Amino acid sequence: MSEIRLYVTSTEKGAAEILDILSEVFGEEDFAIATTEVDEKRDIWEASVYMMAEDEDMVRERVAEGLRHAFPDAVIEREVIPDVDWIAKSLEGLKPVRAGRFLVHGSHDRDKVRVNDLAIEIEAGQAFGTGHHGTTAGCLEMIEQVVRARPVRNALDLGTGSGVLAIAVHKLKPVPVLATDIDPVAVRVAKENVRSNGIASGISLETAPGFHSPAFDRHGPFDLIIANILARPLIKMAPQLVAHLAPGGSVILSGILAEQRWKVLAAYSGVRLSHIRTIWRNGWVTIHLRKD
């Protein structure tokens, strides 16, 4: 069955606002939402939502309704995604990514690993999170700083995607890590990546559509929670996320556009987390907060 991309063309600011609206419309449902820069000089961006062909009519109707007030003139365009592993294809020419001591690389770049590197081998697959995106790289850098500076006995990687962040925590410190995702395909891919990185135990991977899943109570509370998702869901889940955080625990949040930073900080200040540091990468931010 074909995959469909519905998209709206706008400016960078407009695309960010549309991304917020679509995140609110679809919440934690299994639809990928993204923004893409088309032409930097002319400030042309696209905000997209991806779905299988059978869901197209329903998704189009919800997108149109969601944009009706803020973007009444928005034109929803359509693209059929060819049945090609575009992630694998795009990674063929990508170089390894360094973030702190971490090196995220494919099998074809094993010779780039240095003696003191914490190497994470991630092949192109169906799940997001190869290390090349600014949010993932920002999380890797922040994980190294937090794990080395604070006691961590139990960690959660919420919305794990490829599993790269769970693997990073475990490589830094062999503590139990729960890695969850709403997408069972992502969980399967993450399991493969965990095995290929030589981790036989210590990382539990589960499909969990929300905090009502019993997995969080079974494995928590957590000294470290990492959530690389999107600003809207992060804001909505703040009370539930903090409820699973141990006293003195740290939270690393990403998937946040720079202009959304203050909204996220306000939401987590409201549940009594203190802001420690922000990392800025390519228009995205990664935030470290702590429960005092």
PDB file of C-alpha atoms in Angstrom:
ATOM      1  CA  MET A   1       0.000   0.000   0.000  1.00  0.00           C
ATOM      2  CA  SER A   2       1.336   3.457  -0.930  1.00  0.00           C
ATOM      3  CA  GLU A   3       2.365   6.070   1.602  1.00  0.00           C
ATOM      4  CA  ILE A   4       0.968   9.566   1.091  1.00  0.00           C
ATOM      5  CA  ARG A   5       2.384  12.927   2.099  1.00  0.00           C
ATOM      6  CA  LEU A   6      -0.064  15.812   2.538  1.00  0.00           C
ATOM      7  CA  TYR A   7       1.725  19.134   2.842  1.00  0.00           C
ATOM      8  CA  VAL A   8       1.229  22.890   3.035  1.00  0.00           C
ATOM      9  CA  THR A   9       3.769  25.381   1.688  1.00  0.00           C
ATOM     10  CA  SER A  10       4.562  28.371   3.892  1.00  0.00           C
ATOM     11  CA  THR A  11       7.389  30.416   5.420  1.00  0.00           C
ATOM     12  CA  GLU A  12       9.668  29.058   8.170  1.00  0.00           C
ATOM     13  CA  LYS A  13       7.540  30.799  10.811  1.00  0.00           C
ATOM     14  CA  GLY A  14       4.306  29.623   9.199  1.00  0.00           C
ATOM     15  CA  ALA A  15       5.550  26.044   8.904  1.00  0.00           C
ATOM     16  CA  ALA A  16       6.460  26.050  12.602  1.00  0.00           C
ATOM     17  CA  GLU A  17       2.956  27.266  13.493  1.00  0.00           C
ATOM     18  CA  ILE A  18       1.385  24.622  11.238  1.00  0.00           C
ATOM     19  CA  LEU A  19       3.589  21.976  12.872  1.00  0.00           C
ATOM     20  CA  ASP A  20       2.211  23.042  16.265  1.00  0.00           C
ATOM     21  CA  ILE A  21      -1.368  22.845  14.989  1.00  0.00           C
ATOM     22  CA  LEU A  22      -0.878  19.407  13.404  1.00  0.00           C
ATOM     23  CA  SER A  23       0.796  18.145  16.573  1.00  0.00           C
ATOM     24  CA  GLU A  24      -2.276  19.248  18.497  1.00  0.00           C
ATOM     25  CA  VAL A  25      -4.660  17.693  15.947  1.00  0.00           C
ATOM     26  CA  PHE A  26      -2.983  14.291  15.846  1.00  0.00           C
ATOM     27  CA  GLY A  27      -1.494  14.140  19.359  1.00  0.00           C
ATOM     28  CA  GLU A  28       0.255  10.806  19.882  1.00  0.00           C
ATOM     29  CA  GLU A  29      -1.419   9.086  16.918  1.00  0.00           C
ATOM     30  CA  ASP A  30       0.762   7.140  14.526  1.00  0.00           C
ATOM     31  CA  PHE A  31       1.237   9.844  11.873  1.00  0.00           C
ATOM     32  CA  ALA A  32       4.655  11.358  11.182  1.00  0.00           C
ATOM     33  CA  ILE A  33       4.628  15.179  11.108  1.00  0.00           C
ATOM     34  CA  ALA A  34       7.590  17.246   9.905  1.00  0.00           C
ATOM     35  CA  THR A  35       8.761  20.544   8.431  1.00  0.00           C
ATOM     36  CA  THR A  36      11.227  20.799   5.549  1.00  0.00           C
ATOM     37  CA  GLU A  37      13.150  23.747   4.160  1.00  0.00           C
ATOM     38  CA  VAL A  38      12.638  23.960   0.371  1.00  0.00           C
ATOM     39  CA  ASP A  39      14.356  27.252  -0.520  1.00  0.00           C
ATOM     40  CA  GLU A  40      16.406  29.124   2.084  1.00  0.00           C
ATOM     41  CA  LYS A  41      16.767  32.375   0.110  1.00  0.00           C
ATOM     42  CA  ARG A  42      13.041  32.671  -0.611  1.00  0.00           C
ATOM     43  CA  ASP A  43      12.011  31.366   2.847  1.00  0.00           C
ATOM     44  CA  ILE A  44       9.920  28.522   1.435  1.00  0.00           C
ATOM     45  CA  TRP A  45       9.105  25.647   3.803  1.00  0.00           C
ATOM     46  CA  GLU A  46       6.716  22.704   3.772  1.00  0.00           C
ATOM     47  CA  ALA A  47       4.812  21.296   6.743  1.00  0.00           C
ATOM     48  CA  SER A  48       3.873  17.669   6.102  1.00  0.00           C
ATOM     49  CA  VAL A  49       1.947  14.773   7.554  1.00  0.00           C
ATOM     50  CA  TYR A  50       2.562  11.210   6.348  1.00  0.00           C
ATOM     51  CA  MET A  51       0.006   8.403   6.245  1.00  0.00           C
ATOM     52  CA  MET A  52      -0.951   5.246   4.387  1.00  0.00           C
ATOM     53  CA  ALA A  53      -3.326   5.673   1.432  1.00  0.00           C
ATOM     54  CA  GLU A  54      -6.284   4.215   3.312  1.00  0.00           C
ATOM     55  CA  ASP A  55      -6.113   7.068   5.874  1.00  0.00           C
ATOM     56  CA  GLU A  56      -5.743   9.915   3.378  1.00  0.00           C
ATOM     57  CA  ASP A  57      -9.337  11.182   3.279  1.00  0.00           C
ATOM     58  CA  MET A  58      -9.660  11.184   7.057  1.00  0.00           C
ATOM     59  CA  VAL A  59      -6.290  12.898   7.583  1.00  0.00           C
ATOM     60  CA  ARG A  60      -6.968  15.517   4.882  1.00  0.00           C
ATOM     61  CA  GLU A  61     -10.272  16.430   6.506  1.00  0.00           C
ATOM     62  CA  ARG A  62      -8.651  16.805   9.937  1.00  0.00           C
ATOM     63  CA  VAL A  63      -5.753  18.869   8.542  1.00  0.00           C
ATOM     64  CA  ALA A  64      -8.176  21.204   6.743  1.00  0.00           C
ATOM     65  CA  GLU A  65     -10.275  21.640   9.872  1.00  0.00           C
ATOM     66  CA  GLY A  66      -7.189  22.229  12.041  1.00  0.00           C
ATOM     67  CA  LEU A  67      -5.861  24.953   9.732  1.00  0.00           C
ATOM     68  CA  ARG A  68      -9.222  26.566   8.974  1.00  0.00           C
ATOM     69  CA  HIS A  69      -8.926  29.470  11.421  1.00  0.00           C
ATOM     70  CA  ALA A  70      -5.202  30.273  11.508  1.00  0.00           C
ATOM     71  CA  PHE A  71      -4.483  29.455   7.834  1.00  0.00           C
ATOM     72  CA  PRO A  72      -7.787  29.848   5.929  1.00  0.00           C
ATOM     73  CA  ASP A  73      -6.024  30.121   2.556  1.00  0.00           C
ATOM     74  CA  ALA A  74      -3.773  27.087   3.043  1.00  0.00           C
ATOM     75  CA  VAL A  75      -3.627  24.747   0.049  1.00  0.00           C
ATOM     76  CA  ILE A  76      -3.194  21.112   1.037  1.00  0.00           C
ATOM     77  CA  GLU A  77      -1.092  19.378  -1.602  1.00  0.00           C
ATOM     78  CA  ARG A  78      -0.484  15.681  -2.090  1.00  0.00           C
ATOM     79  CA  GLU A  79       2.493  13.490  -2.944  1.00  0.00           C
ATOM     80  CA  VAL A  80       2.624   9.719  -3.345  1.00  0.00           C
ATOM     81  CA  ILE A  81       5.815   8.438  -1.723  1.00  0.00           C
ATOM     82  CA  PRO A  82       7.564   5.876  -3.967  1.00  0.00           C
ATOM     83  CA  ASP A  83       8.216   2.479  -2.417  1.00  0.00           C
ATOM     84  CA  VAL A  84      11.892   3.203  -1.855  1.00  0.00           C
ATOM     85  CA  ASP A  85      13.816   3.130   1.417  1.00  0.00           C
ATOM     86  CA  TRP A  86      14.583   6.841   1.256  1.00  0.00           C
ATOM     87  CA  ILE A  87      16.264   6.881   4.655  1.00  0.00           C
ATOM     88  CA  ALA A  88      18.719   4.212   3.541  1.00  0.00           C
ATOM     89  CA  LYS A  89      19.267   6.029   0.273  1.00  0.00           C
ATOM     90  CA  SER A  90      19.853   9.391   1.950  1.00  0.00           C
ATOM     91  CA  LEU A  91      22.346   7.919   4.414  1.00  0.00           C
ATOM     92  CA  GLU A  92      24.572   6.500   1.702  1.00  0.00           C
ATOM     93  CA  GLY A  93      26.518   9.762   1.450  1.00  0.00           C
ATOM     94  CA  LEU A  94      26.259  10.929   5.051  1.00  0.00           C
ATOM     95  CA  LYS A  95      29.336  11.145   7.201  1.00  0.00           C
ATOM     96  CA  PRO A  96      29.520   9.877  10.796  1.00  0.00           C
ATOM     97  CA  VAL A  97      28.137  12.300  13.373  1.00  0.00           C
ATOM     98  CA  ARG A  98      30.088  13.321  16.456  1.00  0.00           C
ATOM     99  CA  ALA A  99      28.323  14.632  19.566  1.00  0.00           C
ATOM    100  CA  GLY A 100      30.606  14.812  22.583  1.00  0.00           C
ATOM    101  CA  ARG A 101      32.333  11.434  22.851  1.00  0.00           C
ATOM    102  CA  PHE A 102      29.607   9.749  20.830  1.00  0.00           C
ATOM    103  CA  LEU A 103      30.119   8.761  17.218  1.00  0.00           C
ATOM    104  CA  VAL A 104      27.001   7.640  15.360  1.00  0.00           C
ATOM    105  CA  HIS A 105      27.932   5.812  12.171  1.00  0.00           C
ATOM    106  CA  GLY A 106      26.880   3.163   9.677  1.00  0.00           C
ATOM    107  CA  SER A 107      28.689  -0.121   9.170  1.00  0.00           C
ATOM    108  CA  HIS A 108      30.510   1.359   6.169  1.00  0.00           C
ATOM    109  CA  ASP A 109      32.218   3.888   8.482  1.00  0.00           C
ATOM    110  CA  ARG A 110      33.545   1.582  11.195  1.00  0.00           C
ATOM    111  CA  ASP A 111      37.056   2.657  10.293  1.00  0.00           C
ATOM    112  CA  LYS A 112      36.227   6.199  11.524  1.00  0.00           C
ATOM    113  CA  VAL A 113      35.878   5.040  15.147  1.00  0.00           C
ATOM    114  CA  ARG A 114      38.678   6.326  17.382  1.00  0.00           C
ATOM    115  CA  VAL A 115      40.080   4.680  20.496  1.00  0.00           C
ATOM    116  CA  ASN A 116      38.103   6.761  23.032  1.00  0.00           C
ATOM    117  CA  ASP A 117      34.892   7.084  21.018  1.00  0.00           C
ATOM    118  CA  LEU A 118      31.589   5.791  22.320  1.00  0.00           C
ATOM    119  CA  ALA A 119      30.542   4.365  18.970  1.00  0.00           C
ATOM    120  CA  ILE A 120      26.905   3.694  18.117  1.00  0.00           C
ATOM    121  CA  GLU A 121      26.283   1.871  14.864  1.00  0.00           C
ATOM    122  CA  ILE A 122      22.895   2.698  13.353  1.00  0.00           C
ATOM    123  CA  GLU A 123      21.994   1.507   9.893  1.00  0.00           C
ATOM    124  CA  ALA A 124      19.382   3.235   7.787  1.00  0.00           C
ATOM    125  CA  GLY A 125      16.010   1.844   8.749  1.00  0.00           C
ATOM    126  CA  GLN A 126      12.337   2.602   9.157  1.00  0.00           C
ATOM    127  CA  ALA A 127      12.670   4.522  12.437  1.00  0.00           C
ATOM    128  CA  PHE A 128      13.864   8.076  12.923  1.00  0.00           C
ATOM    129  CA  GLY A 129      16.925   8.964  14.971  1.00  0.00           C
ATOM    130  CA  THR A 130      20.184   8.296  13.144  1.00  0.00           C
ATOM    131  CA  GLY A 131      22.063  11.092  14.906  1.00  0.00           C
ATOM    132  CA  HIS A 132      22.145  13.414  11.906  1.00  0.00           C
ATOM    133  CA  HIS A 133      19.210  15.550  13.034  1.00  0.00           C
ATOM    134  CA  GLY A 134      20.006  18.471  15.356  1.00  0.00           C
ATOM    135  CA  THR A 135      17.622  17.180  18.028  1.00  0.00           C
ATOM    136  CA  THR A 136      19.265  13.754  18.253  1.00  0.00           C
ATOM    137  CA  ALA A 137      22.771  15.212  18.255  1.00  0.00           C
ATOM    138  CA  GLY A 138      21.742  17.713  20.931  1.00  0.00           C
ATOM    139  CA  CYS A 139      20.332  14.903  23.081  1.00  0.00           C
ATOM    140  CA  LEU A 140      23.537  12.885  22.741  1.00  0.00           C
ATOM    141  CA  GLU A 141      25.636  15.838  23.865  1.00  0.00           C
ATOM    142  CA  MET A 142      23.310  16.541  26.806  1.00  0.00           C
ATOM    143  CA  ILE A 143      23.157  12.867  27.839  1.00  0.00           C
ATOM    144  CA  GLU A 144      26.926  12.757  28.200  1.00  0.00           C
ATOM    145  CA  GLN A 145      26.951  15.876  30.381  1.00  0.00           C
ATOM    146  CA  VAL A 146      24.055  14.765  32.607  1.00  0.00           C
ATOM    147  CA  VAL A 147      25.092  11.135  33.111  1.00  0.00           C
ATOM    148  CA  ARG A 148      28.646  12.129  33.998  1.00  0.00           C
ATOM    149  CA  ALA A 149      27.549  14.870  36.418  1.00  0.00           C
ATOM    150  CA  ARG A 150      24.559  13.270  38.202  1.00  0.00           C
ATOM    151  CA  PRO A 151      23.848   9.852  39.697  1.00  0.00           C
ATOM    152  CA  VAL A 152      21.653   7.852  37.306  1.00  0.00           C
ATOM    153  CA  ARG A 153      20.336   4.441  38.324  1.00  0.00           C
ATOM    154  CA  ASN A 154      17.332   4.054  36.042  1.00  0.00           C
ATOM    155  CA  ALA A 155      16.551   5.801  32.734  1.00  0.00           C
ATOM    156  CA  LEU A 156      13.630   6.203  30.315  1.00  0.00           C
ATOM    157  CA  ASP A 157      13.946   6.951  26.587  1.00  0.00           C
ATOM    158  CA  LEU A 158      10.433   8.101  25.652  1.00  0.00           C
ATOM    159  CA  GLY A 159       9.716   7.948  21.913  1.00  0.00           C
ATOM    160  CA  THR A 160      12.875   5.976  21.262  1.00  0.00           C
ATOM    161  CA  GLY A 161      12.711   5.801  17.434  1.00  0.00           C
ATOM    162  CA  SER A 162      15.912   4.022  16.388  1.00  0.00           C
ATOM    163  CA  GLY A 163      16.950   3.393  20.016  1.00  0.00           C
ATOM    164  CA  VAL A 164      20.078   5.528  19.628  1.00  0.00           C
ATOM    165  CA  LEU A 165      19.525   7.522  22.833  1.00  0.00           C
ATOM    166  CA  ALA A 166      18.824   4.440  24.961  1.00  0.00           C
ATOM    167  CA  ILE A 167      21.988   2.851  23.556  1.00  0.00           C
ATOM    168  CA  ALA A 168      23.930   6.041  24.343  1.00  0.00           C
ATOM    169  CA  VAL A 169      22.841   6.045  28.006  1.00  0.00           C
ATOM    170  CA  HIS A 170      23.704   2.371  28.409  1.00  0.00           C
ATOM    171  CA  LYS A 171      27.112   2.773  26.783  1.00  0.00           C
ATOM    172  CA  LEU A 172      27.946   5.631  29.156  1.00  0.00           C
ATOM    173  CA  LYS A 173      26.688   3.822  32.237  1.00  0.00           C
ATOM    174  CA  PRO A 174      25.277   0.272  32.279  1.00  0.00           C
ATOM    175  CA  VAL A 175      22.056   1.125  34.122  1.00  0.00           C
ATOM    176  CA  PRO A 176      18.585  -0.245  33.320  1.00  0.00           C
ATOM    177  CA  VAL A 177      16.938   1.708  30.489  1.00  0.00           C
ATOM    178  CA  LEU A 178      13.296   1.510  29.414  1.00  0.00           C
ATOM    179  CA  ALA A 179      12.854   2.570  25.772  1.00  0.00           C
ATOM    180  CA  THR A 180       9.288   3.062  24.499  1.00  0.00           C
ATOM    181  CA  ASP A 181       7.595   4.174  21.299  1.00  0.00           C
ATOM    182  CA  ILE A 182       4.022   4.379  20.060  1.00  0.00           C
ATOM    183  CA  ASP A 183       5.111   2.720  16.792  1.00  0.00           C
ATOM    184  CA  PRO A 184       5.700  -1.055  16.948  1.00  0.00           C
ATOM    185  CA  VAL A 185       7.896  -0.810  13.826  1.00  0.00           C
ATOM    186  CA  ALA A 186      10.183   1.628  15.645  1.00  0.00           C
ATOM    187  CA  VAL A 187      10.384  -0.745  18.614  1.00  0.00           C
ATOM    188  CA  ARG A 188      11.353  -3.635  16.324  1.00  0.00           C
ATOM    189  CA  VAL A 189      14.036  -1.540  14.617  1.00  0.00           C
ATOM    190  CA  ALA A 190      15.330  -0.318  17.991  1.00  0.00           C
ATOM    191  CA  LYS A 191      15.638  -3.920  19.210  1.00  0.00           C
ATOM    192  CA  GLU A 192      17.717  -4.771  16.163  1.00  0.00           C
ATOM    193  CA  ASN A 193      19.950  -1.752  16.784  1.00  0.00           C
ATOM    194  CA  VAL A 194      20.423  -2.640  20.450  1.00  0.00           C
ATOM    195  CA  ARG A 195      21.528  -6.160  19.486  1.00  0.00           C
ATOM    196  CA  SER A 196      23.833  -4.930  16.710  1.00  0.00           C
ATOM    197  CA  ASN A 197      25.572  -2.665  19.226  1.00  0.00           C
ATOM    198  CA  GLY A 198      26.447  -5.635  21.407  1.00  0.00           C
ATOM    199  CA  ILE A 199      23.997  -4.930  24.233  1.00  0.00           C
ATOM    200  CA  ALA A 200      22.568  -8.247  25.413  1.00  0.00           C
ATOM    201  CA  SER A 201      20.669  -6.988  28.465  1.00  0.00           C
ATOM    202  CA  GLY A 202      19.821  -3.812  30.344  1.00  0.00           C
ATOM    203  CA  ILE A 203      17.598  -2.100  27.742  1.00  0.00           C
ATOM    204  CA  SER A 204      13.893  -3.000  27.792  1.00  0.00           C
ATOM    205  CA  LEU A 205      11.940  -2.020  24.678  1.00  0.00           C
ATOM    206  CA  GLU A 206       8.140  -1.776  24.712  1.00  0.00           C
ATOM    207  CA  THR A 207       5.368  -0.366  22.551  1.00  0.00           C
ATOM    208  CA  ALA A 208       3.554   2.167  24.728  1.00  0.00           C
ATOM    209  CA  PRO A 209       0.964   4.590  23.308  1.00  0.00           C
ATOM    210  CA  GLY A 210       0.969   6.790  26.420  1.00  0.00           C
ATOM    211  CA  PHE A 211       1.746   7.013  30.127  1.00  0.00           C
ATOM    212  CA  HIS A 212      -1.252   4.808  30.911  1.00  0.00           C
ATOM    213  CA  SER A 213       0.897   1.848  29.804  1.00  0.00           C
ATOM    214  CA  PRO A 214       1.857  -0.335  32.818  1.00  0.00           C
ATOM    215  CA  ALA A 215       5.469  -0.386  31.549  1.00  0.00           C
ATOM    216  CA  PHE A 216       6.211   2.953  33.230  1.00  0.00           C
ATOM    217  CA  ASP A 217       5.049   1.827  36.664  1.00  0.00           C
ATOM    218  CA  ARG A 218       6.885  -1.483  36.320  1.00  0.00           C
ATOM    219  CA  HIS A 219      10.231   0.131  35.472  1.00  0.00           C
ATOM    220  CA  GLY A 220      10.005   3.542  37.180  1.00  0.00           C
ATOM    221  CA  PRO A 221      10.455   5.925  38.800  1.00  0.00           C
ATOM    222  CA  PHE A 222      13.359   7.172  36.686  1.00  0.00           C
ATOM    223  CA  ASP A 223      16.423   9.247  37.575  1.00  0.00           C
ATOM    224  CA  LEU A 224      16.708  10.324  33.928  1.00  0.00           C
ATOM    225  CA  ILE A 225      13.926  10.768  31.360  1.00  0.00           C
ATOM    226  CA  ILE A 226      14.789  11.640  27.753  1.00  0.00           C
ATOM    227  CA  ALA A 227      11.972  12.674  25.420  1.00  0.00           C
ATOM    228  CA  ASN A 228      12.903  13.709  21.883  1.00  0.00           C
ATOM    229  CA  ILE A 229       9.415  14.193  20.485  1.00  0.00           C
ATOM    230  CA  LEU A 230       7.701  17.523  19.608  1.00  0.00           C
ATOM    231  CA  ALA A 231       6.898  20.617  21.652  1.00  0.00           C
ATOM    232  CA  ARG A 232       3.111  20.168  21.795  1.00  0.00           C
ATOM    233  CA  PRO A 233       3.106  16.601  23.132  1.00  0.00           C
ATOM    234  CA  LEU A 234       5.912  17.492  25.551  1.00  0.00           C
ATOM    235  CA  ILE A 235       3.852  20.363  26.958  1.00  0.00           C
ATOM    236  CA  LYS A 236       0.707  18.231  27.281  1.00  0.00           C
ATOM    237  CA  MET A 237       2.482  15.335  28.988  1.00  0.00           C
ATOM    238  CA  ALA A 238       4.447  17.458  31.498  1.00  0.00           C
ATOM    239  CA  PRO A 239       2.445  16.427  34.623  1.00  0.00           C
ATOM    240  CA  GLN A 240       2.501  12.720  33.699  1.00  0.00           C
ATOM    241  CA  LEU A 241       6.173  12.767  32.782  1.00  0.00           C
ATOM    242  CA  VAL A 242       7.191  14.434  36.045  1.00  0.00           C
ATOM    243  CA  ALA A 243       5.038  11.969  38.017  1.00  0.00           C
ATOM    244  CA  HIS A 244       7.423   9.210  36.848  1.00  0.00           C
ATOM    245  CA  LEU A 245      10.588  11.174  37.693  1.00  0.00           C
ATOM    246  CA  ALA A 246      12.480  10.308  40.867  1.00  0.00           C
ATOM    247  CA  PRO A 247      13.413  13.100  43.348  1.00  0.00           C
ATOM    248  CA  GLY A 248      16.571  14.832  42.118  1.00  0.00           C
ATOM    249  CA  GLY A 249      16.061  13.304  38.666  1.00  0.00           C
ATOM    250  CA  SER A 250      16.875  14.960  35.339  1.00  0.00           C
ATOM    251  CA  VAL A 251      14.754  15.445  32.209  1.00  0.00           C
ATOM    252  CA  ILE A 252      16.206  15.980  28.729  1.00  0.00           C
ATOM    253  CA  LEU A 253      13.657  17.342  26.233  1.00  0.00           C
ATOM    254  CA  SER A 254      14.118  17.887  22.506  1.00  0.00           C
ATOM    255  CA  GLY A 255      12.231  18.011  19.213  1.00  0.00           C
ATOM    256  CA  ILE A 256      11.643  21.666  20.132  1.00  0.00           C
ATOM    257  CA  LEU A 257      12.026  24.545  17.674  1.00  0.00           C
ATOM    258  CA  ALA A 258      13.964  27.475  19.111  1.00  0.00           C
ATOM    259  CA  GLU A 259      10.892  29.726  19.162  1.00  0.00           C
ATOM    260  CA  GLN A 260       8.922  27.088  21.131  1.00  0.00           C
ATOM    261  CA  ARG A 261      11.486  26.968  23.934  1.00  0.00           C
ATOM    262  CA  TRP A 262       9.730  29.361  26.308  1.00  0.00           C
ATOM    263  CA  LYS A 263       6.399  27.534  26.051  1.00  0.00           C
ATOM    264  CA  VAL A 264       8.065  24.256  26.984  1.00  0.00           C
ATOM    265  CA  LEU A 265      10.013  25.857  29.839  1.00  0.00           C
ATOM    266  CA  ALA A 266       6.816  27.428  31.174  1.00  0.00           C
ATOM    267  CA  ALA A 267       4.999  24.081  31.142  1.00  0.00           C
ATOM    268  CA  TYR A 268       7.768  22.325  33.079  1.00  0.00           C
ATOM    269  CA  SER A 269       8.312  25.216  35.463  1.00  0.00           C
ATOM    270  CA  GLY A 270       4.626  24.784  36.254  1.00  0.00           C
ATOM    271  CA  VAL A 271       5.309  21.236  37.449  1.00  0.00           C
ATOM    272  CA  ARG A 272       8.290  22.426  39.536  1.00  0.00           C
ATOM    273  CA  LEU A 273      11.248  21.496  37.387  1.00  0.00           C
ATOM    274  CA  SER A 274      14.261  23.812  37.314  1.00  0.00           C
ATOM    275  CA  HIS A 275      15.911  24.762  34.028  1.00  0.00           C
ATOM    276  CA  ILE A 276      19.603  23.803  34.024  1.00  0.00           C
ATOM    277  CA  ARG A 277      20.828  24.294  30.469  1.00  0.00           C
ATOM    278  CA  THR A 278      19.769  24.631  26.823  1.00  0.00           C
ATOM    279  CA  ILE A 279      21.754  23.442  23.793  1.00  0.00           C
ATOM    280  CA  TRP A 280      21.016  25.127  20.429  1.00  0.00           C
ATOM    281  CA  ARG A 281      21.559  23.204  17.164  1.00  0.00           C
ATOM    282  CA  ASN A 282      20.355  24.173  13.681  1.00  0.00           C
ATOM    283  CA  GLY A 283      17.224  25.967  14.848  1.00  0.00           C
ATOM    284  CA  TRP A 284      16.329  23.261  17.406  1.00  0.00           C
ATOM    285  CA  VAL A 285      16.908  23.188  21.155  1.00  0.00           C
ATOM    286  CA  THR A 286      17.623  20.475  23.705  1.00  0.00           C
ATOM    287  CA  ILE A 287      16.681  21.347  27.289  1.00  0.00           C
ATOM    288  CA  HIS A 288      17.934  19.903  30.578  1.00  0.00           C
ATOM    289  CA  LEU A 289      15.650  20.295  33.609  1.00  0.00           C
ATOM    290  CA  ARG A 290      15.898  18.877  37.119  1.00  0.00           C
ATOM    291  CA  LYS A 291      13.486  17.913  39.887  1.00  0.00           C
ATOM    292  CA  ASP A 292      14.790  19.404  43.128  1.00  0.00           C
TER     293      ASP A 292
END
